[in-house]
PDB file of C-alpha atoms in Angstrom:
ATOM      1  CA  MET A1410      -0.050  -0.174  -0.121  1.00 46.00           C
ATOM      2  CA  SER A1411       1.423   3.386  -1.035  1.00 47.00           C
ATOM      3  CA  ALA A1412       1.992   6.265   1.607  1.00 47.00           C
ATOM      4  CA  PRO A1413      -0.901   8.966   1.886  1.00 48.00           C
ATOM      5  CA  ALA A1414       1.756  11.317   0.773  1.00 47.00           C
ATOM      6  CA  SER A1415       2.068   9.722  -2.648  1.00 47.00           C
ATOM      7  CA  LEU A1416      -1.776  10.050  -3.490  1.00 45.00           C
ATOM      8  CA  PRO A1417      -2.609  12.606  -5.980  1.00 49.00           C
ATOM      9  CA  GLY A1418      -2.612  16.072  -4.053  1.00 52.00           C
ATOM     10  CA  GLY A1419      -1.365  14.021  -0.947  1.00 55.00           C
ATOM     11  CA  ALA A1420       2.161  15.991  -0.817  1.00 63.00           C
ATOM     12  CA  PRO A1421       0.622  19.758  -1.393  1.00 68.00           C
ATOM     13  CA  ALA A1422      -1.919  19.125   1.245  1.00 65.00           C
ATOM     14  CA  ILE A1423       0.486  17.689   3.767  1.00 63.00           C
ATOM     15  CA  ALA A1424       2.725  20.795   2.973  1.00 65.00           C
ATOM     16  CA  ARG A1425      -0.129  23.469   3.412  1.00 62.00           C
ATOM     17  CA  LEU A1426      -1.168  21.610   6.508  1.00 56.00           C
ATOM     18  CA  ARG A1427       2.524  22.069   7.757  1.00 61.00           C
ATOM     19  CA  GLN A1428       2.627  25.864   6.604  1.00 62.00           C
ATOM     20  CA  ALA A1429      -0.590  26.342   8.755  1.00 55.00           C
ATOM     21  CA  LEU A1430       0.519  24.835  11.678  1.00 53.00           C
ATOM     22  CA  ALA A1431       3.798  27.024  11.283  1.00 58.00           C
ATOM     23  CA  HIS A1432       1.618  30.077  12.434  1.00 59.00           C
ATOM     24  CA  PRO A1433       2.011  30.533  16.333  1.00 58.00           C
ATOM     25  CA  TRP A1434      -1.832  31.232  16.769  1.00 60.00           C
ATOM     26  CA  VAL A1435      -2.655  28.183  14.913  1.00 62.00           C
ATOM     27  CA  GLY A1436      -0.624  25.898  16.837  1.00 59.00           C
ATOM     28  CA  GLY A1437      -1.741  27.476  19.996  1.00 64.00           C
ATOM     29  CA  ALA A1438      -5.202  26.998  19.001  1.00 70.00           C
ATOM     30  CA  VAL A1439      -5.033  23.461  18.234  1.00 70.00           C
ATOM     31  CA  GLY A1440      -2.924  22.835  21.730  1.00 71.00           C
ATOM     32  CA  ILE A1441      -5.870  24.580  23.407  1.00 76.00           C
ATOM     33  CA  ALA A1442      -8.341  22.326  21.853  1.00 79.00           C
ATOM     34  CA  LEU A1443      -6.516  19.227  22.537  1.00 82.00           C
ATOM     35  CA  LEU A1444      -6.103  20.297  26.164  1.00 77.00           C
ATOM     36  CA  LEU A1445      -9.840  21.051  26.436  1.00 76.00           C
ATOM     37  CA  ALA A1446     -10.539  17.551  24.849  1.00 79.00           C
ATOM     38  CA  VAL A1447      -8.391  15.683  27.227  1.00 81.00           C
ATOM     39  CA  TRP A1448      -9.504  17.678  30.210  1.00 76.00           C
ATOM     40  CA  THR A1449     -13.198  16.710  29.299  1.00 76.00           C
ATOM     41  CA  ALA A1450     -12.148  13.082  28.516  1.00 78.00           C
ATOM     42  CA  VAL A1451     -10.404  12.878  31.983  1.00 77.00           C
ATOM     43  CA  THR A1452     -13.194  14.135  34.047  1.00 77.00           C
ATOM     44  CA  VAL A1453     -15.868  12.174  32.270  1.00 74.00           C
ATOM     45  CA  THR A1454     -14.047   9.067  32.920  1.00 78.00           C
ATOM     46  CA  LEU A1455     -12.952   9.788  36.703  1.00 71.00           C
ATOM     47  CA  ASP A1456     -16.554  10.956  37.499  1.00 67.00           C
ATOM     48  CA  ASN A1457     -14.944  13.044  40.280  1.00 66.00           C
ATOM     49  CA  SER A1458     -16.960  16.026  41.910  1.00 64.00           C
ATOM     50  CA  SER A1459     -13.845  17.843  42.931  1.00 70.00           C
ATOM     51  CA  PHE A1460     -12.593  17.745  39.230  1.00 79.00           C
ATOM     52  CA  PRO A1461     -15.173  19.768  37.075  1.00 83.00           C
ATOM     53  CA  THR A1462     -15.412  19.780  33.451  1.00 82.00           C
ATOM     54  CA  PRO A1463     -14.596  22.646  31.133  1.00 82.00           C
ATOM     55  CA  ALA A1464     -18.443  23.352  30.915  1.00 84.00           C
ATOM     56  CA  GLN A1465     -18.964  23.375  34.713  1.00 85.00           C
ATOM     57  CA  VAL A1466     -15.971  25.877  34.957  1.00 86.00           C
ATOM     58  CA  ALA A1467     -17.568  28.261  32.432  1.00 89.00           C
ATOM     59  CA  ALA A1468     -20.811  27.849  34.006  1.00 90.00           C
ATOM     60  CA  SER A1469     -19.440  28.696  37.209  1.00 90.00           C
ATOM     61  CA  VAL A1470     -18.016  32.056  35.686  1.00 90.00           C
ATOM     62  CA  VAL A1471     -21.121  33.011  34.147  1.00 92.00           C
ATOM     63  CA  ARG A1472     -22.863  32.116  37.525  1.00 92.00           C
ATOM     64  CA  ASP A1473     -20.675  34.404  39.738  1.00 89.00           C
ATOM     65  CA  GLY A1474     -20.976  37.316  37.404  1.00 89.00           C
ATOM     66  CA  TRP A1475     -18.746  40.299  36.448  1.00 90.00           C
ATOM     67  CA  ALA A1476     -19.307  41.880  39.751  1.00 91.00           C
ATOM     68  CA  PHE A1477     -17.379  38.975  41.462  1.00 91.00           C
ATOM     69  CA  TYR A1478     -14.580  38.866  39.259  1.00 91.00           C
ATOM     70  CA  SER A1479     -13.894  42.395  38.375  1.00 92.00           C
ATOM     71  CA  ALA A1480     -13.784  43.258  42.292  1.00 92.00           C
ATOM     72  CA  ASN A1481     -11.269  40.565  42.997  1.00 92.00           C
ATOM     73  CA  LEU A1482      -9.250  40.787  39.708  1.00 93.00           C
ATOM     74  CA  SER A1483      -8.737  44.654  40.060  1.00 93.00           C
ATOM     75  CA  ALA A1484      -7.423  44.319  43.402  1.00 92.00           C
ATOM     76  CA  SER A1485      -5.130  41.456  42.769  1.00 93.00           C
ATOM     77  CA  LEU A1486      -3.880  43.447  39.698  1.00 94.00           C
ATOM     78  CA  GLY A1487      -3.274  46.540  41.603  1.00 94.00           C
ATOM     79  CA  ARG A1488      -1.223  44.784  44.242  1.00 93.00           C
ATOM     80  CA  ALA A1489       0.713  42.814  41.459  1.00 94.00           C
ATOM     81  CA  GLY A1490       1.357  46.154  39.385  1.00 95.00           C
ATOM     82  CA  GLN A1491       2.615  47.866  42.362  1.00 95.00           C
ATOM     83  CA  GLY A1492       4.969  45.054  43.433  1.00 94.00           C
ATOM     84  CA  TYR A1493       5.979  44.836  39.789  1.00 95.00           C
ATOM     85  CA  ILE A1494       6.933  48.397  39.607  1.00 95.00           C
ATOM     86  CA  TRP A1495       9.038  48.613  42.984  1.00 95.00           C
ATOM     87  CA  GLY A1496      10.561  45.088  42.119  1.00 94.00           C
ATOM     88  CA  ASN A1497      11.836  46.374  38.722  1.00 95.00           C
ATOM     89  CA  LEU A1498      12.947  49.692  40.091  1.00 95.00           C
ATOM     90  CA  VAL A1499      14.813  48.143  42.832  1.00 95.00           C
ATOM     91  CA  ALA A1500      16.444  45.529  40.424  1.00 94.00           C
ATOM     92  CA  LEU A1501      17.386  48.279  38.021  1.00 92.00           C
ATOM     93  CA  ALA A1502      18.946  50.637  40.444  1.00 93.00           C
ATOM     94  CA  ALA A1503      20.901  47.485  41.673  1.00 93.00           C
ATOM     95  CA  ALA A1504      22.107  46.857  38.202  1.00 91.00           C
ATOM     96  CA  ALA A1505      23.122  50.234  37.488  1.00 87.00           C
ATOM     97  CA  LEU A1506      24.786  50.625  40.752  1.00 91.00           C
ATOM     98  CA  VAL A1507      26.896  47.502  39.661  1.00 90.00           C
ATOM     99  CA  MET A1508      27.969  49.141  36.680  1.00 84.00           C
ATOM    100  CA  LEU A1509      29.101  52.070  38.391  1.00 84.00           C
ATOM    101  CA  VAL A1510      30.891  50.256  41.362  1.00 88.00           C
ATOM    102  CA  PRO A1511      31.922  46.688  39.752  1.00 86.00           C
ATOM    103  CA  ARG A1512      33.369  45.618  43.217  1.00 90.00           C
ATOM    104  CA  ILE A1513      29.905  45.195  44.768  1.00 91.00           C
ATOM    105  CA  GLU A1514      28.652  42.913  41.812  1.00 87.00           C
ATOM    106  CA  GLU A1515      29.174  39.690  43.956  1.00 90.00           C
ATOM    107  CA  VAL A1516      27.242  40.921  46.980  1.00 92.00           C
ATOM    108  CA  VAL A1517      24.347  42.387  44.858  1.00 91.00           C
ATOM    109  CA  THR A1518      24.026  39.068  42.964  1.00 90.00           C
ATOM    110  CA  GLN A1519      24.397  37.035  46.309  1.00 91.00           C
ATOM    111  CA  LEU A1520      21.285  39.104  47.781  1.00 90.00           C
ATOM    112  CA  GLY A1521      19.275  38.445  44.391  1.00 89.00           C
ATOM    113  CA  VAL A1522      20.059  34.623  44.640  1.00 90.00           C
ATOM    114  CA  ILE A1523      18.890  34.906  48.463  1.00 89.00           C
ATOM    115  CA  SER A1524      15.614  36.749  47.502  1.00 87.00           C
ATOM    116  CA  ASN A1525      14.960  34.217  44.978  1.00 86.00           C
ATOM    117  CA  CYS A1526      15.622  31.200  47.225  1.00 88.00           C
ATOM    118  CA  LEU A1527      13.489  32.615  50.170  1.00 83.00           C
ATOM    119  CA  PRO A1528      10.274  30.489  50.275  1.00 84.00           C
ATOM    120  CA  ILE A1529       7.545  33.121  50.028  1.00 83.00           C
ATOM    121  CA  ILE A1530       5.066  31.192  52.045  1.00 81.00           C
ATOM    122  CA  ALA A1531       7.533  31.558  55.152  1.00 81.00           C
ATOM    123  CA  VAL A1532       8.333  35.012  54.252  1.00 84.00           C
ATOM    124  CA  GLY A1533       4.623  36.110  53.745  1.00 82.00           C
ATOM    125  CA  PRO A1534       3.358  35.697  57.416  1.00 84.00           C
ATOM    126  CA  ILE A1535       6.337  37.602  58.784  1.00 85.00           C
ATOM    127  CA  ILE A1536       5.637  40.563  56.516  1.00 84.00           C
ATOM    128  CA  MET A1537       1.946  40.362  57.225  1.00 83.00           C
ATOM    129  CA  ALA A1538       2.752  40.502  60.837  1.00 82.00           C
ATOM    130  CA  ILE A1539       5.046  43.293  60.750  1.00 82.00           C
ATOM    131  CA  PHE A1540       3.167  45.525  57.958  1.00 78.00           C
ATOM    132  CA  GLY A1541      -0.148  43.925  57.346  1.00 74.00           C
ATOM    133  CA  GLY A1542      -1.792  41.883  54.655  1.00 71.00           C
ATOM    134  CA  ARG A1543      -1.878  44.605  51.753  1.00 81.00           C
ATOM    135  CA  ALA A1544       1.858  45.172  52.225  1.00 85.00           C
ATOM    136  CA  SER A1545       2.807  41.637  52.332  1.00 86.00           C
ATOM    137  CA  ALA A1546       0.912  40.919  48.810  1.00 89.00           C
ATOM    138  CA  ILE A1547       2.953  43.940  47.278  1.00 91.00           C
ATOM    139  CA  PHE A1548       6.162  42.605  48.973  1.00 91.00           C
ATOM    140  CA  LEU A1549       6.017  39.190  47.829  1.00 91.00           C
ATOM    141  CA  SER A1550       5.092  40.414  44.352  1.00 93.00           C
ATOM    142  CA  ALA A1551       8.268  42.819  44.217  1.00 93.00           C
ATOM    143  CA  LEU A1552      10.212  39.725  45.775  1.00 92.00           C
ATOM    144  CA  LEU A1553       9.331  37.226  42.938  1.00 92.00           C
ATOM    145  CA  VAL A1554      10.102  40.146  40.445  1.00 94.00           C
ATOM    146  CA  PHE A1555      13.361  41.257  41.794  1.00 94.00           C
ATOM    147  CA  PHE A1556      15.856  38.585  40.782  1.00 92.00           C
ATOM    148  CA  THR A1557      14.506  38.169  37.350  1.00 91.00           C
ATOM    149  CA  THR A1558      14.929  41.583  36.217  1.00 93.00           C
ATOM    150  CA  LEU A1559      18.328  41.976  38.119  1.00 93.00           C
ATOM    151  CA  VAL A1560      19.605  39.010  35.960  1.00 91.00           C
ATOM    152  CA  GLY A1561      18.377  40.206  32.872  1.00 90.00           C
ATOM    153  CA  ALA A1562      19.554  43.806  33.412  1.00 89.00           C
ATOM    154  CA  LEU A1563      22.969  42.633  34.416  1.00 89.00           C
ATOM    155  CA  LEU A1564      23.424  40.492  31.523  1.00 88.00           C
ATOM    156  CA  GLY A1565      22.090  43.272  28.955  1.00 85.00           C
ATOM    157  CA  LEU A1566      24.129  45.752  30.518  1.00 81.00           C
ATOM    158  CA  LYS A1567      27.371  43.638  30.102  1.00 81.00           C
ATOM    159  CA  ALA A1568      26.319  42.986  26.396  1.00 78.00           C
ATOM    160  CA  ALA A1569      27.491  46.463  25.082  1.00 73.00           C
ATOM    161  CA  SER A1570      30.299  46.383  22.957  1.00 74.00           C
ATOM    162  CA  ALA A1571      33.967  46.953  23.878  1.00 76.00           C
ATOM    163  CA  SER A1572      34.460  49.385  20.889  1.00 77.00           C
ATOM    164  CA  ALA A1573      31.577  51.611  21.781  1.00 75.00           C
ATOM    165  CA  LEU A1574      32.566  51.809  25.324  1.00 72.00           C
ATOM    166  CA  ASP A1575      36.127  52.596  24.424  1.00 71.00           C
ATOM    167  CA  LEU A1576      34.655  55.431  22.152  1.00 75.00           C
ATOM    168  CA  VAL A1577      32.597  56.885  25.123  1.00 73.00           C
ATOM    169  CA  ARG A1578      35.758  56.605  27.206  1.00 75.00           C
ATOM    170  CA  ALA A1579      38.125  58.474  24.750  1.00 79.00           C
ATOM    171  CA  TYR A1580      36.021  61.434  24.707  1.00 74.00           C
ATOM    172  CA  GLY A1581      36.224  61.711  28.367  1.00 77.00           C
ATOM    173  CA  GLY A1582      32.902  59.790  29.510  1.00 77.00           C
ATOM    174  CA  GLY A1583      32.725  57.980  32.811  1.00 78.00           C
ATOM    175  CA  ARG A1584      30.853  54.787  33.578  1.00 74.00           C
ATOM    176  CA  TRP A1585      27.758  56.685  34.138  1.00 76.00           C
ATOM    177  CA  ALA A1586      27.948  58.148  30.536  1.00 79.00           C
ATOM    178  CA  GLN A1587      28.683  54.566  29.191  1.00 75.00           C
ATOM    179  CA  ILE A1588      25.413  53.455  30.990  1.00 74.00           C
ATOM    180  CA  ARG A1589      23.327  56.369  29.424  1.00 72.00           C
ATOM    181  CA  LYS A1590      24.799  56.227  25.834  1.00 74.00           C
ATOM    182  CA  VAL A1591      25.880  52.420  25.253  1.00 75.00           C
ATOM    183  CA  ARG A1592      25.088  50.054  27.713  1.00 77.00           C
ATOM    184  CA  LEU A1593      21.239  50.883  28.403  1.00 76.00           C
ATOM    185  CA  MET A1594      20.684  50.613  24.677  1.00 79.00           C
ATOM    186  CA  ALA A1595      22.313  47.287  24.471  1.00 78.00           C
ATOM    187  CA  ALA A1596      20.575  45.930  27.575  1.00 79.00           C
ATOM    188  CA  LEU A1597      17.055  46.756  26.242  1.00 84.00           C
ATOM    189  CA  PRO A1598      16.388  43.145  24.598  1.00 87.00           C
ATOM    190  CA  ALA A1599      17.441  41.408  27.572  1.00 87.00           C
ATOM    191  CA  LEU A1600      15.687  43.686  29.844  1.00 89.00           C
ATOM    192  CA  PHE A1601      12.380  43.223  28.013  1.00 91.00           C
ATOM    193  CA  THR A1602      12.788  39.422  28.362  1.00 90.00           C
ATOM    194  CA  ALA A1603      13.277  39.814  31.798  1.00 91.00           C
ATOM    195  CA  LEU A1604      10.265  42.206  32.095  1.00 93.00           C
ATOM    196  CA  GLN A1605       8.172  39.311  30.503  1.00 92.00           C
ATOM    197  CA  VAL A1606       9.146  36.639  32.872  1.00 91.00           C
ATOM    198  CA  ALA A1607       8.507  38.779  35.808  1.00 93.00           C
ATOM    199  CA  ILE A1608       4.839  39.352  34.819  1.00 94.00           C
ATOM    200  CA  PRO A1609       3.589  36.040  36.165  1.00 92.00           C
ATOM    201  CA  GLY A1610       5.910  36.310  39.249  1.00 92.00           C
ATOM    202  CA  ALA A1611       4.387  39.501  40.185  1.00 94.00           C
ATOM    203  CA  LEU A1612       0.594  38.096  40.023  1.00 94.00           C
ATOM    204  CA  LEU A1613       1.873  35.046  41.757  1.00 92.00           C
ATOM    205  CA  GLY A1614       3.389  36.791  44.641  1.00 91.00           C
ATOM    206  CA  ALA A1615       0.270  39.103  44.949  1.00 92.00           C
ATOM    207  CA  ILE A1616      -2.056  35.873  45.082  1.00 92.00           C
ATOM    208  CA  VAL A1617       0.087  34.131  47.794  1.00 90.00           C
ATOM    209  CA  GLY A1618      -0.113  37.446  49.782  1.00 89.00           C
ATOM    210  CA  GLU A1619      -3.670  37.625  49.432  1.00 88.00           C
ATOM    211  CA  TYR A1620      -4.016  33.942  50.226  1.00 86.00           C
ATOM    212  CA  LEU A1621      -2.419  34.194  53.452  1.00 83.00           C
ATOM    213  CA  GLY A1622      -5.161  36.615  54.838  1.00 76.00           C
ATOM    214  CA  GLY A1623      -5.428  39.991  56.187  1.00 77.00           C
ATOM    215  CA  ILE A1624      -7.084  41.124  53.029  1.00 84.00           C
ATOM    216  CA  ASP A1625     -10.844  41.523  52.041  1.00 85.00           C
ATOM    217  CA  GLN A1626     -10.656  41.252  48.138  1.00 88.00           C
ATOM    218  CA  GLY A1627      -8.469  39.594  45.708  1.00 90.00           C
ATOM    219  CA  ILE A1628      -7.924  36.383  43.719  1.00 91.00           C
ATOM    220  CA  GLY A1629      -6.424  34.673  46.707  1.00 90.00           C
ATOM    221  CA  VAL A1630      -8.820  35.874  48.975  1.00 91.00           C
ATOM    222  CA  ALA A1631     -11.706  34.218  46.775  1.00 92.00           C
ATOM    223  CA  LEU A1632      -9.432  31.054  46.182  1.00 91.00           C
ATOM    224  CA  ASN A1633      -9.199  30.595  49.815  1.00 90.00           C
ATOM    225  CA  ALA A1634     -12.950  31.204  50.606  1.00 90.00           C
ATOM    226  CA  ALA A1635     -13.881  28.787  47.516  1.00 89.00           C
ATOM    227  CA  GLN A1636     -11.638  25.841  48.865  1.00 88.00           C
ATOM    228  CA  ARG A1637     -13.107  26.442  52.380  1.00 88.00           C
ATOM    229  CA  GLN A1638     -16.752  26.204  50.765  1.00 88.00           C
ATOM    230  CA  ILE A1639     -15.918  23.238  48.750  1.00 86.00           C
ATOM    231  CA  MET A1640     -16.472  24.929  45.225  1.00 89.00           C
ATOM    232  CA  PRO A1641     -13.808  23.166  42.834  1.00 88.00           C
ATOM    233  CA  ASP A1642     -15.351  24.976  39.794  1.00 90.00           C
ATOM    234  CA  ARG A1643     -14.757  28.389  41.367  1.00 91.00           C
ATOM    235  CA  VAL A1644     -11.113  27.304  42.165  1.00 91.00           C
ATOM    236  CA  TRP A1645     -10.602  26.157  38.650  1.00 91.00           C
ATOM    237  CA  ALA A1646     -12.038  29.334  37.344  1.00 92.00           C
ATOM    238  CA  LEU A1647     -10.214  31.560  39.266  1.00 93.00           C
ATOM    239  CA  SER A1648      -7.025  29.694  38.779  1.00 91.00           C
ATOM    240  CA  ILE A1649      -7.613  29.613  34.902  1.00 91.00           C
ATOM    241  CA  ILE A1650      -8.063  33.269  34.568  1.00 93.00           C
ATOM    242  CA  ALA A1651      -5.263  34.152  36.810  1.00 93.00           C
ATOM    243  CA  GLY A1652      -3.213  31.907  34.220  1.00 91.00           C
ATOM    244  CA  LEU A1653      -4.963  33.676  31.252  1.00 91.00           C
ATOM    245  CA  ILE A1654      -4.081  37.223  32.839  1.00 93.00           C
ATOM    246  CA  SER A1655      -0.621  36.327  33.323  1.00 93.00           C
ATOM    247  CA  LEU A1656      -0.234  34.964  29.768  1.00 90.00           C
ATOM    248  CA  ALA A1657      -1.785  38.208  28.420  1.00 93.00           C
ATOM    249  CA  GLY A1658       0.503  40.473  30.471  1.00 93.00           C
ATOM    250  CA  TYR A1659       3.519  38.527  29.085  1.00 92.00           C
ATOM    251  CA  GLY A1660       2.517  38.707  25.637  1.00 90.00           C
ATOM    252  CA  LEU A1661       1.807  42.734  25.921  1.00 93.00           C
ATOM    253  CA  VAL A1662       5.262  43.107  27.313  1.00 92.00           C
ATOM    254  CA  ALA A1663       6.728  40.976  24.391  1.00 89.00           C
ATOM    255  CA  LEU A1664       4.787  43.048  21.907  1.00 90.00           C
ATOM    256  CA  VAL A1665       6.249  46.240  23.345  1.00 90.00           C
ATOM    257  CA  GLY A1666       9.649  44.710  23.175  1.00 87.00           C
ATOM    258  CA  ARG A1667       9.490  43.880  19.593  1.00 87.00           C
ATOM    259  CA  LEU A1668       8.119  47.521  18.700  1.00 87.00           C
ATOM    260  CA  LEU A1669      10.852  49.221  20.751  1.00 85.00           C
ATOM    261  CA  THR A1670      13.710  46.749  19.827  1.00 81.00           C
ATOM    262  CA  PRO A1671      13.338  45.807  16.274  1.00 79.00           C
ATOM    263  CA  TRP A1672      17.024  45.343  15.757  1.00 73.00           C
ATOM    264  CA  ALA A1673      17.026  42.453  18.374  1.00 68.00           C
ATOM    265  CA  LYS A1674      14.464  40.289  16.148  1.00 63.00           C
ATOM    266  CA  GLU A1675      17.162  37.978  15.133  1.00 52.00           C
ATOM    267  CA  ARG A1676      18.798  37.502  18.656  1.00 52.00           C
ATOM    268  CA  ARG A1677      15.258  36.462  19.994  1.00 50.00           C
ATOM    269  CA  SER A1678      14.784  33.932  17.115  1.00 47.00           C
TER     270      SER A1678
END
């Protein structure tokens, strides 16, 4: 029996299929459809009330309504946004300070590693006991952002060409002039990549901080309440929506990075 590709029109059809799947959005749509199909098949097979089907999760979103989700999402996004800003600002300031005073690089990187290794579940209650629940959510969000942006900024700032740095030095420019005129531009591609990766971390830190308590509204608060009330469909819905928001933020920062750093397209590929 001959292979399907040897049939009349078989090879062009396969080529067209491969070309269609090469588009990122097509591959993503196919992946999501397969995921939903597997999810539905598993839930129907297990017949477990704590493992809702996609239809039950969607029905839960409709039942809870826009008022429920808008209040909780806006609260979490506000805290995640503040943590994202503070974490990035501190990381960028630390990276610039390393460029100005290279001797402190080891100390700064060690502090970054320590901040990344700290278990947020253990740190959160301490911050909440000292400053309150809202501050703990913002702090944990900034904590999960700091290390990622610090590493990306340091790698980007060091990516500047030696000839360009020598040129600035030849015209009398110091380390600060090198940062402004050369290193900052060279760091943008790596910096935008770090800012992308920091988006999910910022939202995760805010949700964990809310989950610990001391806050009235937020995704973490709603997740905690849904678990206590044994509402698995709402738990799944909140988790999926949080993931979709992180994905949307990741894509938005990636788009901004592509628009502002078109020269780095080949490097990203």
